[in-house]
Amino acid sequence: MAQDVTSDSVLAPLPVELLCLSGWPPAALLFWARIGDSEGFRDQVAADFWSGRKERSKQACEKLADRLFAVGRGEEALAALMLAADPGKQKTFEVVLPQLAYAIEHLWDSPIAKVCKPLALQRLGIWWRAARGDFKDEPRSIFFIAYLETRDQDASSHEPPTTPEPNKSEQQDKPTEPGLVVMPKNKASALDKQSSFKDLLDLRLPLVVARDLGRVRATLMTEYPHATTAIDLVLRNLGNGEPVRLKPLLLTGPAGVGKSRLVRRIGDLLGIGVYRYDGASASDNMFGGSPKAWSNTTPSAPVRAIHQMRIANPILMVDEIEKAGTSSHNGRLWDALLPFLESETAARYRDVSLDAELDLSFISYIATANSIDALPAPLQDRFRIIKIPAPRVSDLPLLAAKVLQDLAIENGDQAFIWPLAYDELDLIARSWERAGFSIRKLQKIVAATIEARNATAVRH
């Protein structure tokens, strides 16, 4: 059976430690001991906090959170809000989840992190389900629910390895990470006009493997609560420890719902980055490169992506693919893209500029489009089409909290910040609805709200 991760000293942020506990009572005890009583906070709420009555205890936690935030003790305030989280009240998770995900993602490299982080990520996924209402009829605490839901995984994750480790000589003979020679020298001609690409000849490039997929999924679902189904569809073919390779994806949905930003975040969290190709400005077939005989010959976009990012499996995003030129006089992006989307063809692709055969089969292609109506059927058939829905008002607290956190980090403020109040959220919701629920517009609205808040604070 899995054991709780506890310590007598501060080895991880308090909110992360609480997440790893098996019930509300042990979480409350650790919190109570950690916050101390120098400001007299505990005396003011002690009776309600330990009353044994659910509502009184949670109200006491909310009071403590307000007072802790007011004196700049953000981590402890977040921990208090965690203790107030109620599976029957989804809104009690809205402020907690974005900052909790951030705390786990930025957990420093330490002995406790190796044990606490994987467990915290598993538990965070259960908290996210609670925020969606999966446990709204459950009378038990979210701490105990998360413990029960992850008990088997926790136990298996702490089991010692059953296979012996290879000896040092074997480790030296075998590469520690998977890799791929993208451009074998025996399948390439002289690169006279492309000397900058010569370093790819017989070069074994790393294949980045997927790690902490639970963290990736939990982080994305927190940042994009309106796109949880889409996120599951995008990530479902990946496996921890396996090279990242996504089947060709086409994300479609209204303008401003965050399609391009979602692709960039997927690349960031998977550690492979994103090479962007602008579909809206493409009026020819230059995606596939230009012939070697041309004076300004250029390799194909996938080769340029590999050369720039120095890995064999980057994400290549074709942004706004539906806006590409439709004239076939100089070729079309849509036609040039087709060979790269077939794995067998991509594994033996002959680049017309380099006059070399390359293995491009591990590149992940993700396109974005507001509408797919204009796209030819052969192109649609090669993509897995995933719809990104427009956000709803119910998604606002999580989206606004993420925007608020990004603004704070951009301005160099502390990671744990004062959350948006309900009256501020009401004002933001009305402005956001008038703006058509665009995430780009939401960023401007939240920034304006914070400016108004700061101006009011200065006057008073």
Short mmCIF file of C-alpha atoms in Angstrom, two decimals:
data_model
loop_
_atom_site.label_atom_id
_atom_site.label_comp_id
_atom_site.label_asym_id
_atom_site.label_seq_id
_atom_site.Cartn_x
_atom_site.Cartn_y
_atom_site.Cartn_z
CA MET A 1 0.00 0.00 0.00
CA ALA A 2 1.19 3.46 -0.83
CA GLN A 3 2.30 5.63 2.03
CA ASP A 4 1.81 9.33 2.52
CA VAL A 5 4.72 11.61 1.74
CA THR A 6 5.38 13.57 4.88
CA SER A 7 8.34 15.25 6.50
CA ASP A 8 9.21 17.18 9.62
CA SER A 9 10.90 19.88 7.57
CA VAL A 10 9.95 21.98 4.58
CA LEU A 11 11.07 19.73 1.72
CA ALA A 12 8.41 20.73 -0.81
CA PRO A 13 5.85 23.54 -1.08
CA LEU A 14 3.13 23.01 1.48
CA PRO A 15 0.33 22.72 -1.13
CA VAL A 16 2.20 19.90 -2.88
CA GLU A 17 2.78 18.08 0.39
CA LEU A 18 -0.92 18.35 1.26
CA LEU A 19 -1.85 16.89 -2.11
CA CYS A 20 0.11 13.74 -1.27
CA LEU A 21 -1.77 13.05 1.98
CA SER A 22 -4.55 10.47 2.33
CA GLY A 23 -7.30 12.49 4.01
CA TRP A 24 -8.50 15.84 5.33
CA PRO A 25 -7.42 15.28 8.97
CA PRO A 26 -3.72 14.62 8.24
CA ALA A 27 -3.73 17.50 5.74
CA ALA A 28 -5.30 19.81 8.32
CA LEU A 29 -2.80 18.76 11.00
CA LEU A 30 0.19 19.44 8.73
CA PHE A 31 -1.26 22.80 7.68
CA TRP A 32 -2.04 23.80 11.27
CA ALA A 33 1.48 22.97 12.40
CA ARG A 34 3.11 24.72 9.45
CA ILE A 35 1.38 28.13 9.58
CA GLY A 36 2.41 28.86 13.17
CA ASP A 37 0.59 31.43 15.28
CA SER A 38 2.72 34.56 15.22
CA GLU A 39 -0.16 36.68 13.87
CA GLY A 40 -2.84 35.08 16.03
CA PHE A 41 -4.63 33.55 13.02
CA ARG A 42 -5.13 30.18 14.62
CA ASP A 43 -6.74 31.54 17.78
CA GLN A 44 -9.35 33.42 15.76
CA VAL A 45 -10.63 30.37 13.87
CA ALA A 46 -9.54 27.41 15.99
CA ALA A 47 -13.02 26.55 17.26
CA ASP A 48 -14.52 26.46 13.80
CA PHE A 49 -11.49 24.83 12.17
CA TRP A 50 -11.57 21.83 14.51
CA SER A 51 -15.35 21.79 15.06
CA GLY A 52 -15.85 18.56 13.16
CA ARG A 53 -18.58 20.23 11.14
CA LYS A 54 -17.80 20.39 7.46
CA GLU A 55 -19.21 23.84 6.65
CA ARG A 56 -17.72 25.55 9.70
CA SER A 57 -14.30 24.04 9.03
CA LYS A 58 -14.29 25.12 5.40
CA GLN A 59 -15.41 28.65 6.28
CA ALA A 60 -12.55 28.83 8.77
CA CYS A 61 -10.12 27.74 6.03
CA GLU A 62 -11.42 30.46 3.71
CA LYS A 63 -10.94 33.08 6.43
CA LEU A 64 -7.40 31.89 7.01
CA ALA A 65 -6.70 32.03 3.26
CA ASP A 66 -7.81 35.67 3.08
CA ARG A 67 -5.60 36.65 6.03
CA LEU A 68 -2.60 34.72 4.76
CA PHE A 69 -2.90 36.27 1.29
CA ALA A 70 -3.14 39.72 2.87
CA VAL A 71 0.28 39.33 4.51
CA GLY A 72 1.96 37.82 1.46
CA ARG A 73 2.01 34.19 2.60
CA GLY A 74 0.76 32.84 -0.71
CA GLU A 75 1.76 29.18 -0.42
CA GLU A 76 0.04 28.80 2.94
CA ALA A 77 -3.03 30.66 1.66
CA LEU A 78 -3.26 28.23 -1.26
CA ALA A 79 -2.99 25.35 1.20
CA ALA A 80 -5.91 26.81 3.19
CA LEU A 81 -8.02 27.00 0.03
CA MET A 82 -7.17 23.36 -0.68
CA LEU A 83 -8.59 22.42 2.71
CA ALA A 84 -11.77 24.34 1.80
CA ALA A 85 -12.21 22.48 -1.51
CA ASP A 86 -15.51 20.58 -1.54
CA PRO A 87 -16.34 17.94 -4.22
CA GLY A 88 -19.97 19.06 -3.97
CA LYS A 89 -19.03 22.65 -4.86
CA GLN A 90 -17.06 22.78 -8.11
CA LYS A 91 -16.26 26.49 -7.75
CA THR A 92 -14.11 25.79 -4.69
CA PHE A 93 -11.55 24.18 -7.04
CA GLU A 94 -11.38 27.01 -9.57
CA VAL A 95 -8.85 29.18 -7.75
CA VAL A 96 -6.83 26.24 -6.47
CA LEU A 97 -6.09 24.22 -9.60
CA PRO A 98 -4.04 26.65 -11.75
CA GLN A 99 -1.69 27.59 -8.92
CA LEU A 100 -1.43 24.01 -7.69
CA ALA A 101 -0.48 22.82 -11.19
CA TYR A 102 2.15 25.56 -11.35
CA ALA A 103 3.58 24.53 -7.98
CA ILE A 104 3.96 20.91 -9.11
CA GLU A 105 5.37 21.81 -12.52
CA HIS A 106 8.07 23.97 -10.92
CA LEU A 107 8.91 21.59 -8.07
CA TRP A 108 12.64 21.78 -7.66
CA ASP A 109 14.96 18.82 -8.19
CA SER A 110 15.38 17.25 -4.78
CA PRO A 111 15.09 13.80 -3.18
CA ILE A 112 11.53 14.54 -2.06
CA ALA A 113 10.57 15.65 -5.57
CA LYS A 114 11.39 12.23 -7.01
CA VAL A 115 8.77 10.67 -4.72
CA CYS A 116 6.34 13.52 -4.25
CA LYS A 117 6.06 14.82 -7.81
CA PRO A 118 4.74 11.68 -9.59
CA LEU A 119 2.26 11.09 -6.77
CA ALA A 120 1.17 14.73 -6.75
CA LEU A 121 0.55 14.62 -10.50
CA GLN A 122 -1.68 11.57 -10.11
CA ARG A 123 -3.62 13.22 -7.32
CA LEU A 124 -3.92 16.47 -9.30
CA GLY A 125 -5.70 14.57 -12.06
CA ILE A 126 -8.34 13.49 -9.54
CA TRP A 127 -8.74 17.07 -8.29
CA TRP A 128 -9.29 18.13 -11.88
CA ARG A 129 -12.06 15.53 -12.22
CA ALA A 130 -13.64 16.90 -9.06
CA ALA A 131 -13.61 20.37 -10.60
CA ARG A 132 -15.62 18.94 -13.50
CA GLY A 133 -18.19 17.51 -11.09
CA ASP A 134 -17.24 13.83 -11.24
CA PHE A 135 -17.57 13.49 -7.44
CA LYS A 136 -20.32 16.04 -6.74
CA ASP A 137 -22.41 13.48 -4.81
CA GLU A 138 -19.45 12.17 -2.82
CA PRO A 139 -19.60 13.08 0.92
CA ARG A 140 -15.94 12.32 1.59
CA SER A 141 -13.08 14.82 1.26
CA ILE A 142 -11.23 15.28 -2.00
CA PHE A 143 -8.03 14.24 -0.21
CA PHE A 144 -9.48 10.82 0.64
CA ILE A 145 -11.13 10.45 -2.79
CA ALA A 146 -7.82 11.16 -4.52
CA TYR A 147 -6.06 8.68 -2.25
CA LEU A 148 -8.58 5.92 -3.06
CA GLU A 149 -8.56 6.66 -6.78
CA THR A 150 -4.75 6.48 -7.05
CA ARG A 151 -4.00 3.87 -4.39
CA ASP A 152 -3.10 1.07 -6.82
CA GLN A 153 -0.97 3.33 -9.02
CA ASP A 154 0.79 4.75 -5.97
CA ALA A 155 1.67 1.29 -4.74
CA SER A 156 3.04 0.15 -8.09
CA SER A 157 5.06 3.33 -8.52
CA HIS A 158 6.93 2.63 -5.28
CA GLU A 159 7.79 -0.99 -6.12
CA PRO A 160 11.49 -1.64 -6.75
CA PRO A 161 12.53 -2.56 -10.31
CA THR A 162 12.34 -6.27 -11.06
CA THR A 163 14.96 -6.30 -13.83
CA PRO A 164 18.67 -5.91 -13.07
CA GLU A 165 20.43 -2.77 -14.22
CA PRO A 166 22.97 -3.19 -17.04
CA ASN A 167 26.62 -3.07 -16.09
CA LYS A 168 28.76 -0.02 -16.87
CA SER A 169 30.29 -1.49 -20.03
CA GLU A 170 26.82 -2.17 -21.45
CA GLN A 171 25.73 1.36 -20.58
CA GLN A 172 28.73 2.76 -22.45
CA ASP A 173 28.06 0.64 -25.54
CA LYS A 174 24.36 1.54 -25.76
CA PRO A 175 23.04 5.10 -26.21
CA THR A 176 21.12 6.32 -23.18
CA GLU A 177 18.43 7.97 -25.31
CA PRO A 178 16.84 6.86 -28.58
CA GLY A 179 18.03 8.60 -31.71
CA LEU A 180 17.81 8.60 -35.48
CA VAL A 181 20.17 9.32 -38.37
CA VAL A 182 17.88 11.53 -40.44
CA MET A 183 20.24 12.00 -43.40
CA PRO A 184 22.54 9.00 -44.05
CA LYS A 185 25.63 10.00 -46.00
CA ASN A 186 25.32 7.06 -48.40
CA LYS A 187 21.92 8.36 -49.52
CA ALA A 188 22.95 11.96 -50.13
CA SER A 189 24.78 13.75 -52.92
CA ALA A 190 27.27 16.58 -52.50
CA LEU A 191 25.68 19.49 -50.65
CA ASP A 192 27.44 22.23 -52.58
CA LYS A 193 24.72 24.85 -52.34
CA GLN A 194 23.54 23.80 -48.88
CA SER A 195 26.75 23.76 -46.88
CA SER A 196 24.91 24.75 -43.70
CA PHE A 197 23.06 21.40 -43.80
CA LYS A 198 26.23 19.28 -44.15
CA ASP A 199 26.40 18.78 -40.42
CA LEU A 200 23.27 16.60 -40.66
CA LEU A 201 25.12 13.95 -42.70
CA ASP A 202 25.28 10.74 -40.64
CA LEU A 203 24.45 12.77 -37.51
CA ARG A 204 22.46 10.82 -34.94
CA LEU A 205 19.81 13.21 -33.68
CA PRO A 206 17.98 12.55 -30.42
CA LEU A 207 14.38 11.34 -30.39
CA VAL A 208 12.80 13.12 -27.43
CA VAL A 209 10.73 10.72 -25.34
CA ALA A 210 7.50 11.52 -23.53
CA ARG A 211 7.91 12.02 -19.79
CA ASP A 212 5.44 12.82 -17.01
CA LEU A 213 2.41 12.54 -19.29
CA GLY A 214 0.21 12.84 -16.21
CA ARG A 215 1.71 16.27 -15.54
CA VAL A 216 1.35 17.27 -19.18
CA ARG A 217 -2.31 16.24 -19.28
CA ALA A 218 -3.15 17.85 -15.92
CA THR A 219 -1.41 21.10 -16.86
CA LEU A 220 -3.13 21.35 -20.24
CA MET A 221 -6.55 20.57 -18.80
CA THR A 222 -6.08 23.24 -16.18
CA GLU A 223 -5.04 25.82 -18.77
CA TYR A 224 -7.68 24.78 -21.35
CA PRO A 225 -10.75 23.61 -19.40
CA HIS A 226 -12.93 24.03 -22.50
CA ALA A 227 -10.81 21.57 -24.49
CA THR A 228 -10.44 18.56 -22.18
CA THR A 229 -11.78 16.06 -24.73
CA ALA A 230 -9.49 17.43 -27.42
CA ILE A 231 -6.47 17.19 -25.10
CA ASP A 232 -7.21 13.54 -24.37
CA LEU A 233 -7.49 12.84 -28.11
CA VAL A 234 -4.18 14.57 -28.82
CA LEU A 235 -2.24 12.74 -26.10
CA ARG A 236 -3.86 9.32 -26.15
CA ASN A 237 -1.30 7.66 -28.47
CA LEU A 238 1.72 8.76 -26.45
CA GLY A 239 3.45 6.55 -23.91
CA ASN A 240 5.84 7.48 -21.11
CA GLY A 241 9.40 6.65 -22.11
CA GLU A 242 8.52 6.35 -25.82
CA PRO A 243 9.61 8.80 -28.53
CA VAL A 244 7.06 11.55 -29.05
CA ARG A 245 5.28 11.00 -32.36
CA LEU A 246 1.75 12.28 -32.91
CA LYS A 247 -0.43 11.22 -35.79
CA PRO A 248 -1.23 14.14 -38.14
CA LEU A 249 -3.72 16.35 -36.33
CA LEU A 250 -5.96 19.15 -37.55
CA LEU A 251 -7.30 21.37 -34.77
CA THR A 252 -10.37 23.25 -35.90
CA GLY A 253 -12.56 25.76 -34.12
CA PRO A 254 -13.56 29.43 -34.00
CA ALA A 255 -10.92 32.14 -34.07
CA GLY A 256 -9.53 33.05 -30.67
CA VAL A 257 -10.21 29.76 -28.83
CA GLY A 258 -6.47 29.13 -28.34
CA LYS A 259 -5.67 26.53 -31.04
CA SER A 260 -2.19 27.81 -31.89
CA ARG A 261 -1.33 28.51 -28.27
CA LEU A 262 -2.44 24.99 -27.31
CA VAL A 263 -0.06 23.52 -29.91
CA ARG A 264 2.82 25.61 -28.54
CA ARG A 265 2.05 24.51 -24.98
CA ILE A 266 1.96 20.86 -26.06
CA GLY A 267 5.40 21.29 -27.61
CA ASP A 268 6.75 23.08 -24.54
CA LEU A 269 5.42 20.53 -22.05
CA LEU A 270 6.61 17.55 -24.12
CA GLY A 271 10.03 19.18 -24.43
CA ILE A 272 10.20 19.18 -28.24
CA GLY A 273 9.16 22.71 -29.17
CA VAL A 274 7.21 23.79 -32.26
CA TYR A 275 8.34 24.91 -35.70
CA ARG A 276 5.62 27.18 -37.12
CA TYR A 277 4.79 27.39 -40.82
CA ASP A 278 2.37 30.19 -41.75
CA GLY A 279 -0.36 28.71 -43.93
CA ALA A 280 -2.06 32.07 -44.46
CA SER A 281 0.96 33.45 -46.36
CA ALA A 282 1.62 30.30 -48.42
CA SER A 283 0.78 30.80 -52.09
CA ASP A 284 2.96 28.06 -53.61
CA ASN A 285 4.46 24.65 -52.86
CA MET A 286 7.59 25.93 -51.10
CA PHE A 287 6.68 23.80 -48.07
CA GLY A 288 8.29 20.95 -50.02
CA GLY A 289 11.39 23.00 -50.89
CA SER A 290 12.77 24.20 -54.22
CA PRO A 291 14.91 22.26 -56.76
CA LYS A 292 18.65 21.96 -56.32
CA ALA A 293 19.32 23.71 -59.65
CA TRP A 294 17.73 26.96 -58.46
CA SER A 295 20.12 29.67 -57.31
CA ASN A 296 18.04 30.27 -54.18
CA THR A 297 17.27 26.61 -53.53
CA THR A 298 15.69 25.91 -50.14
CA PRO A 299 15.14 22.57 -48.34
CA SER A 300 11.64 21.52 -47.33
CA ALA A 301 10.04 22.92 -44.17
CA PRO A 302 10.35 19.61 -42.25
CA VAL A 303 14.10 19.49 -42.96
CA ARG A 304 14.45 23.10 -41.84
CA ALA A 305 12.56 22.24 -38.64
CA ILE A 306 14.93 19.39 -37.82
CA HIS A 307 18.01 21.46 -38.67
CA GLN A 308 16.88 24.35 -36.48
CA MET A 309 15.69 22.33 -33.48
CA ARG A 310 18.38 19.64 -33.54
CA ILE A 311 16.02 16.77 -32.77
CA ALA A 312 14.51 14.14 -35.05
CA ASN A 313 10.93 14.52 -33.82
CA PRO A 314 9.87 18.17 -33.56
CA ILE A 315 6.29 19.36 -33.96
CA LEU A 316 5.68 21.18 -37.22
CA MET A 317 2.60 23.40 -36.95
CA VAL A 318 0.92 24.59 -40.14
CA ASP A 319 -1.02 27.57 -38.80
CA GLU A 320 -4.26 28.66 -40.51
CA ILE A 321 -3.95 26.00 -43.18
CA GLU A 322 -7.34 26.83 -44.69
CA LYS A 323 -6.10 30.29 -45.69
CA ALA A 324 -3.35 28.98 -48.01
CA GLY A 325 -3.45 30.03 -51.67
CA THR A 326 -5.69 27.91 -53.91
CA SER A 327 -4.03 28.57 -57.28
CA SER A 328 -2.11 25.61 -58.65
CA HIS A 329 0.05 27.72 -61.00
CA ASN A 330 3.07 27.57 -58.68
CA GLY A 331 1.81 24.63 -56.68
CA ARG A 332 -0.20 24.62 -53.45
CA LEU A 333 0.70 24.11 -49.82
CA TRP A 334 -2.08 21.53 -49.56
CA ASP A 335 -0.52 19.33 -52.26
CA ALA A 336 3.05 19.80 -51.04
CA LEU A 337 2.05 18.67 -47.56
CA LEU A 338 0.52 15.33 -48.58
CA PRO A 339 3.72 13.20 -48.93
CA PHE A 340 4.90 14.15 -45.45
CA LEU A 341 1.68 12.91 -43.85
CA GLU A 342 2.22 9.33 -45.06
CA SER A 343 4.64 7.56 -42.71
CA GLU A 344 6.09 5.24 -45.37
CA THR A 345 6.76 8.12 -47.78
CA ALA A 346 8.14 10.34 -45.00
CA ALA A 347 10.60 7.62 -43.96
CA ARG A 348 12.22 7.73 -47.44
CA TYR A 349 11.61 11.31 -48.49
CA ARG A 350 13.88 12.65 -51.25
CA ASP A 351 14.45 16.35 -50.62
CA VAL A 352 14.66 18.19 -53.96
CA SER A 353 17.03 20.84 -52.62
CA LEU A 354 19.50 18.60 -50.79
CA ASP A 355 19.17 15.76 -53.30
CA ALA A 356 19.24 13.41 -50.33
CA GLU A 357 16.98 10.74 -48.94
CA LEU A 358 15.88 11.53 -45.38
CA ASP A 359 13.92 9.80 -42.67
CA LEU A 360 11.31 12.35 -41.56
CA SER A 361 8.88 9.79 -40.17
CA PHE A 362 9.10 10.97 -36.56
CA ILE A 363 7.99 14.56 -37.19
CA SER A 364 4.56 15.38 -35.75
CA TYR A 365 2.34 17.51 -37.98
CA ILE A 366 -0.37 19.64 -36.41
CA ALA A 367 -2.43 22.06 -38.49
CA THR A 368 -4.91 24.65 -37.27
CA ALA A 369 -7.98 25.99 -39.09
CA ASN A 370 -11.07 27.99 -38.29
CA SER A 371 -12.99 25.91 -40.83
CA ILE A 372 -12.16 22.84 -42.94
CA ASP A 373 -14.82 23.38 -45.61
CA ALA A 374 -12.30 24.63 -48.22
CA LEU A 375 -9.72 21.90 -47.63
CA PRO A 376 -9.53 19.16 -50.29
CA ALA A 377 -10.76 15.71 -49.33
CA PRO A 378 -7.35 13.96 -49.72
CA LEU A 379 -5.86 16.36 -47.16
CA GLN A 380 -8.73 15.95 -44.71
CA ASP A 381 -8.43 12.17 -44.99
CA ARG A 382 -4.81 12.25 -43.83
CA PHE A 383 -5.49 14.31 -40.72
CA ARG A 384 -7.25 13.31 -37.54
CA ILE A 385 -9.64 16.24 -37.16
CA ILE A 386 -10.18 17.45 -33.59
CA LYS A 387 -12.58 20.25 -32.73
CA ILE A 388 -11.57 22.84 -30.14
CA PRO A 389 -14.82 24.30 -28.80
CA ALA A 390 -15.27 27.89 -27.77
CA PRO A 391 -14.87 28.51 -24.02
CA ARG A 392 -17.97 28.96 -21.87
CA VAL A 393 -18.67 31.27 -18.99
CA SER A 394 -18.22 28.29 -16.65
CA ASP A 395 -14.62 27.99 -17.90
CA LEU A 396 -13.82 31.59 -17.01
CA PRO A 397 -12.44 31.12 -13.46
CA LEU A 398 -9.73 28.68 -14.59
CA LEU A 399 -8.89 30.58 -17.77
CA ALA A 400 -8.78 33.91 -15.95
CA ALA A 401 -6.65 32.44 -13.16
CA LYS A 402 -4.13 31.19 -15.74
CA VAL A 403 -4.05 34.57 -17.49
CA LEU A 404 -3.58 36.25 -14.11
CA GLN A 405 -0.70 33.93 -13.29
CA ASP A 406 0.97 34.57 -16.66
CA LEU A 407 0.70 38.31 -16.10
CA ALA A 408 2.27 37.98 -12.64
CA ILE A 409 5.18 35.90 -13.95
CA GLU A 410 5.67 38.31 -16.85
CA ASN A 411 5.87 41.20 -14.37
CA GLY A 412 8.24 39.32 -12.07
CA ASP A 413 5.72 38.93 -9.26
CA GLN A 414 5.52 35.96 -6.91
CA ALA A 415 4.10 32.68 -8.21
CA PHE A 416 1.29 32.64 -5.65
CA ILE A 417 -0.84 35.72 -6.23
CA TRP A 418 -4.06 37.15 -4.92
CA PRO A 419 -6.85 35.50 -6.95
CA LEU A 420 -9.60 37.34 -8.76
CA ALA A 421 -12.58 38.12 -6.55
CA TYR A 422 -16.07 36.98 -7.54
CA ASP A 423 -17.20 40.56 -8.29
CA GLU A 424 -14.16 40.98 -10.57
CA LEU A 425 -15.01 37.71 -12.31
CA ASP A 426 -18.58 38.92 -12.84
CA LEU A 427 -17.32 42.08 -14.54
CA ILE A 428 -14.84 40.11 -16.62
CA ALA A 429 -17.56 37.64 -17.64
CA ARG A 430 -19.80 40.39 -19.00
CA SER A 431 -16.96 41.99 -20.98
CA TRP A 432 -15.76 38.60 -22.21
CA GLU A 433 -19.22 37.63 -23.43
CA ARG A 434 -19.40 40.84 -25.46
CA ALA A 435 -15.97 39.97 -26.92
CA GLY A 436 -17.25 36.60 -28.16
CA PHE A 437 -15.40 34.43 -25.61
CA SER A 438 -12.04 34.96 -27.29
CA ILE A 439 -9.05 33.96 -25.16
CA ARG A 440 -6.97 36.69 -26.81
CA LYS A 441 -9.55 39.24 -25.72
CA LEU A 442 -9.69 37.69 -22.25
CA GLN A 443 -6.00 38.45 -21.73
CA LYS A 444 -6.64 42.14 -22.37
CA ILE A 445 -9.74 42.18 -20.15
CA VAL A 446 -7.94 40.56 -17.19
CA ALA A 447 -4.98 42.94 -17.60
CA ALA A 448 -7.36 45.92 -17.56
CA THR A 449 -9.08 44.53 -14.46
CA ILE A 450 -5.78 44.23 -12.60
CA GLU A 451 -4.84 47.78 -13.60
CA ALA A 452 -8.16 49.01 -12.22
CA ARG A 453 -7.62 47.02 -9.00
CA ASN A 454 -4.12 48.48 -8.52
CA ALA A 455 -5.37 52.01 -9.21
CA THR A 456 -8.10 51.60 -6.58
CA ALA A 457 -5.58 50.25 -4.07
CA VAL A 458 -3.32 53.25 -4.60
CA ARG A 459 -6.16 55.74 -4.03
CA HIS A 460 -7.14 54.02 -0.80
#
